[in-house]
PDB file of C-alpha atoms in Angstrom:
ATOM      1  CA  UNK E  23      48.533   5.461 -19.228  1.00  0.00           C
ATOM      2  CA  UNK E  24      46.414   7.988 -17.345  1.00  0.00           C
ATOM      3  CA  UNK E  25      43.703   6.698 -15.005  1.00  0.00           C
ATOM      4  CA  UNK E  26      40.970   8.428 -17.031  1.00  0.00           C
ATOM      5  CA  UNK E  27      42.211   6.693 -20.190  1.00  0.00           C
ATOM      6  CA  UNK E  28      42.217   3.274 -18.479  1.00  0.00           C
ATOM      7  CA  UNK E  29      38.681   3.873 -17.232  1.00  0.00           C
ATOM      8  CA  UNK E  30      37.490   4.887 -20.709  1.00  0.00           C
ATOM      9  CA  UNK E  31      39.135   1.856 -22.339  1.00  0.00           C
ATOM     10  CA  UNK E  32      37.517  -0.508 -19.819  1.00  0.00           C
ATOM     11  CA  UNK E  33      33.945   0.456 -20.783  1.00  0.00           C
ATOM     12  CA  UNK E  34      32.198  -2.760 -21.768  1.00  0.00           C
ATOM     13  CA  UNK E  35      28.981  -3.247 -23.761  1.00  0.00           C
ATOM     14  CA  UNK E  36      27.073  -6.467 -24.306  1.00  0.00           C
ATOM     15  CA  UNK E  37      23.887  -6.963 -26.335  1.00  0.00           C
ATOM     16  CA  UNK E  38      21.432  -9.789 -25.740  1.00  0.00           C
ATOM     17  CA  UNK E  39      18.044 -10.787 -27.133  1.00  0.00           C
ATOM     18  CA  UNK E  40      15.355 -11.587 -24.554  1.00  0.00           C
ATOM     19  CA  UNK E  41      14.194 -15.062 -25.581  1.00  0.00           C
ATOM     20  CA  UNK E  42      11.331 -17.051 -24.007  1.00  0.00           C
ATOM     21  CA  UNK E  43      13.681 -19.285 -21.984  1.00  0.00           C
ATOM     22  CA  UNK E  44      14.849 -16.196 -20.021  1.00  0.00           C
ATOM     23  CA  UNK E  45      11.414 -14.806 -19.158  1.00  0.00           C
ATOM     24  CA  UNK E  46       9.032 -15.415 -16.277  1.00  0.00           C
ATOM     25  CA  UNK E  47       5.253 -16.000 -16.272  1.00  0.00           C
ATOM     26  CA  UNK E  48       4.727 -12.265 -16.933  1.00  0.00           C
ATOM     27  CA  UNK E  49       6.812 -12.576 -20.145  1.00  0.00           C
ATOM     28  CA  UNK E  50       9.502 -10.297 -18.706  1.00  0.00           C
ATOM     29  CA  UNK E  51      13.175 -11.033 -18.122  1.00  0.00           C
ATOM     30  CA  UNK E  52      13.777 -12.911 -14.866  1.00  0.00           C
ATOM     31  CA  UNK E  53      15.294 -10.656 -12.203  1.00  0.00           C
ATOM     32  CA  UNK E  54      17.934 -13.280 -11.444  1.00  0.00           C
ATOM     33  CA  UNK E  55      18.910 -13.507 -15.103  1.00  0.00           C
ATOM     34  CA  UNK E  56      19.175  -9.720 -15.205  1.00  0.00           C
ATOM     35  CA  UNK E  57      21.502  -9.738 -12.184  1.00  0.00           C
ATOM     36  CA  UNK E  58      23.622 -12.493 -13.733  1.00  0.00           C
ATOM     37  CA  UNK E  59      24.030 -10.515 -16.967  1.00  0.00           C
ATOM     38  CA  UNK E  60      24.858  -7.344 -15.034  1.00  0.00           C
ATOM     39  CA  UNK E  61      27.452  -9.120 -12.882  1.00  0.00           C
ATOM     40  CA  UNK E  62      29.007 -10.656 -15.996  1.00  0.00           C
ATOM     41  CA  UNK E  63      29.444  -7.348 -17.827  1.00  0.00           C
ATOM     42  CA  UNK E  64      30.697  -5.693 -14.605  1.00  0.00           C
ATOM     43  CA  UNK E  65      33.258  -8.493 -14.169  1.00  0.00           C
ATOM     44  CA  UNK E  66      34.489  -8.053 -17.740  1.00  0.00           C
ATOM     45  CA  UNK E  67      34.878  -4.280 -17.282  1.00  0.00           C
ATOM     46  CA  UNK E  68      36.702  -4.764 -13.952  1.00  0.00           C
ATOM     47  CA  UNK E  69      39.058  -7.286 -15.515  1.00  0.00           C
ATOM     48  CA  UNK E  70      39.669  -5.134 -18.596  1.00  0.00           C
ATOM     49  CA  UNK E  71      40.556  -2.215 -16.318  1.00  0.00           C
ATOM     50  CA  UNK E  72      42.800  -4.083 -13.884  1.00  0.00           C
ATOM     51  CA  UNK E  73      44.059  -7.066 -15.935  1.00  0.00           C
ATOM     52  CA  UNK E  74      43.989  -8.926 -12.608  1.00  0.00           C
ATOM     53  CA  UNK E  75      41.870 -11.749 -11.179  1.00  0.00           C
ATOM     54  CA  UNK E  76      38.690 -10.053  -9.920  1.00  0.00           C
ATOM     55  CA  UNK E  77      35.909 -11.385  -7.703  1.00  0.00           C
ATOM     56  CA  UNK E  78      32.510  -9.871  -6.980  1.00  0.00           C
ATOM     57  CA  UNK E  79      32.137  -8.879  -3.330  1.00  0.00           C
ATOM     58  CA  UNK E  80      28.851  -6.960  -3.418  1.00  0.00           C
ATOM     59  CA  UNK E  81      26.073  -5.419  -5.414  1.00  0.00           C
ATOM     60  CA  UNK E  82      25.141  -2.323  -3.446  1.00  0.00           C
ATOM     61  CA  UNK E  83      21.978  -1.296  -5.182  1.00  0.00           C
ATOM     62  CA  UNK E  84      20.090  -2.497  -8.222  1.00  0.00           C
ATOM     63  CA  UNK E  85      17.062  -0.507  -9.360  1.00  0.00           C
ATOM     64  CA  UNK E  86      14.561  -2.076 -11.756  1.00  0.00           C
ATOM     65  CA  UNK E  87      12.651   0.904 -13.181  1.00  0.00           C
ATOM     66  CA  UNK E  88      11.022  -0.661 -16.267  1.00  0.00           C
ATOM     67  CA  UNK E  89      10.035  -4.226 -17.162  1.00  0.00           C
ATOM     68  CA  UNK E  90      12.076  -5.971 -19.836  1.00  0.00           C
ATOM     69  CA  UNK E  91       9.606  -7.793 -22.114  1.00  0.00           C
ATOM     70  CA  UNK E  92      10.352 -10.944 -24.042  1.00  0.00           C
ATOM     71  CA  UNK E  93      11.138 -10.281 -27.681  1.00  0.00           C
ATOM     72  CA  UNK E  94      13.217  -7.175 -26.971  1.00  0.00           C
ATOM     73  CA  UNK E  95      16.937  -6.430 -27.093  1.00  0.00           C
ATOM     74  CA  UNK E  96      18.983  -5.365 -24.099  1.00  0.00           C
ATOM     75  CA  UNK E  97      22.277  -3.515 -24.000  1.00  0.00           C
ATOM     76  CA  UNK E  98      24.335  -3.698 -20.831  1.00  0.00           C
ATOM     77  CA  UNK E  99      26.898  -0.923 -20.371  1.00  0.00           C
ATOM     78  CA  UNK E 100      29.524  -1.203 -17.617  1.00  0.00           C
ATOM     79  CA  UNK E 101      31.790   1.645 -16.528  1.00  0.00           C
ATOM     80  CA  UNK E 102      34.381   1.897 -13.774  1.00  0.00           C
ATOM     81  CA  UNK E 103      33.045   4.357 -11.222  1.00  0.00           C
ATOM     82  CA  UNK E 104      35.665   4.231  -8.453  1.00  0.00           C
ATOM     83  CA  UNK E 105      39.115   2.694  -8.037  1.00  0.00           C
ATOM     84  CA  UNK E 106      40.429   1.902  -4.563  1.00  0.00           C
ATOM     85  CA  UNK E 107      43.604   0.190  -3.437  1.00  0.00           C
ATOM     86  CA  UNK E 108      42.371  -3.418  -3.865  1.00  0.00           C
ATOM     87  CA  UNK E 109      38.774  -2.880  -4.973  1.00  0.00           C
ATOM     88  CA  UNK E 110      36.801  -1.047  -7.595  1.00  0.00           C
ATOM     89  CA  UNK E 111      33.169  -0.192  -8.248  1.00  0.00           C
ATOM     90  CA  UNK E 112      31.465  -0.752 -11.587  1.00  0.00           C
ATOM     91  CA  UNK E 113      28.190   0.923 -12.564  1.00  0.00           C
ATOM     92  CA  UNK E 114      26.026  -1.105 -14.936  1.00  0.00           C
ATOM     93  CA  UNK E 115      23.129   0.309 -16.910  1.00  0.00           C
ATOM     94  CA  UNK E 116      20.762  -1.944 -18.810  1.00  0.00           C
ATOM     95  CA  UNK E 117      18.826  -0.445 -21.725  1.00  0.00           C
ATOM     96  CA  UNK E 118      15.871  -2.157 -23.360  1.00  0.00           C
ATOM     97  CA  UNK E 119      15.112  -1.697 -27.065  1.00  0.00           C
ATOM     98  CA  UNK E 120      12.171  -2.789 -29.139  1.00  0.00           C
ATOM     99  CA  UNK E 121      13.427  -4.894 -32.037  1.00  0.00           C
ATOM    100  CA  UNK E 122      11.455  -3.177 -34.775  1.00  0.00           C
ATOM    101  CA  UNK E 123      11.233   0.436 -33.582  1.00  0.00           C
ATOM    102  CA  UNK E 124      13.625   3.071 -32.285  1.00  0.00           C
ATOM    103  CA  UNK E 125      12.099   2.869 -28.771  1.00  0.00           C
ATOM    104  CA  UNK E 126      14.898   2.569 -26.203  1.00  0.00           C
ATOM    105  CA  UNK E 127      15.047   3.385 -22.505  1.00  0.00           C
ATOM    106  CA  UNK E 128      17.054   2.624 -19.388  1.00  0.00           C
ATOM    107  CA  UNK E 129      15.416  -0.203 -17.435  1.00  0.00           C
ATOM    108  CA  UNK E 130      17.905  -1.193 -14.726  1.00  0.00           C
ATOM    109  CA  UNK E 131      20.945   0.311 -12.992  1.00  0.00           C
ATOM    110  CA  UNK E 132      23.269  -1.281 -10.480  1.00  0.00           C
ATOM    111  CA  UNK E 133      26.584  -0.849  -8.709  1.00  0.00           C
ATOM    112  CA  UNK E 134      28.927  -3.818  -8.251  1.00  0.00           C
ATOM    113  CA  UNK E 135      32.104  -3.992  -6.158  1.00  0.00           C
ATOM    114  CA  UNK E 136      35.042  -6.205  -7.085  1.00  0.00           C
ATOM    115  CA  UNK E 137      38.301  -7.062  -5.326  1.00  0.00           C
ATOM    116  CA  UNK E 138      41.536  -8.028  -7.054  1.00  0.00           C
ATOM    117  CA  UNK E 139      42.947 -11.305  -5.701  1.00  0.00           C
ATOM    118  CA  UNK E 140      46.110 -13.363  -6.058  1.00  0.00           C
ATOM    119  CA  UNK E 141      46.410 -17.121  -6.596  1.00  0.00           C
ATOM    120  CA  UNK E 142      45.644 -17.643  -2.868  1.00  0.00           C
ATOM    121  CA  UNK E 143      42.512 -15.491  -3.114  1.00  0.00           C
ATOM    122  CA  UNK E 144      44.130 -12.741  -1.018  1.00  0.00           C
ATOM    123  CA  UNK E 145      43.509  -9.088  -1.982  1.00  0.00           C
ATOM    124  CA  UNK E 146      46.183  -7.440  -4.102  1.00  0.00           C
ATOM    125  CA  UNK E 147      46.808  -3.845  -5.093  1.00  0.00           C
ATOM    126  CA  UNK E 148      45.121  -2.774  -8.325  1.00  0.00           C
ATOM    127  CA  UNK E 149      47.299   0.160  -9.356  1.00  0.00           C
ATOM    128  CA  UNK E 150      51.081   0.162  -9.064  1.00  0.00           C
ATOM    129  CA  UNK E 151      52.553   2.973  -6.982  1.00  0.00           C
TER     130      UNK E 151
END
C-alpha cells in the first residue's frame, strides 16, 4: 500500500458531547480534558497507521483559539502529518458545534509525536524497508 493511502486510511474522528462534569467554573471544557481527548485520538490514528505499539513522546504546540462551552459537541480529527524511522507526528484539530444550530468552528489545534516501541519499550522501525 502506498504511504499516502496508509495516511488517508489512518485519519481518525471522534465525537463527544461536552457535559457538566467536563467543564470548569467558566462552563467551558477543561484544558486538561481537551488535551486528554486530543492525545487519545492522536494515539488511535498513530496506531491505525503503524499497527505497532505507540507511545506519546511530546505535544509540540497546542493552540486554544476559541472556548468550548458546556452543552456543545466536539469533533476531534487526527491526521498523520509526518512519518520518520521510529516516530511520527499527528496533527489534531478540535471543532466545536452548537447542538441545535449549524454553527461550527475550529477551537483547538495540536501536534503530537509518537514513537513505535517493542515489548521492551525500545524504539522500532515503523515502515519496512
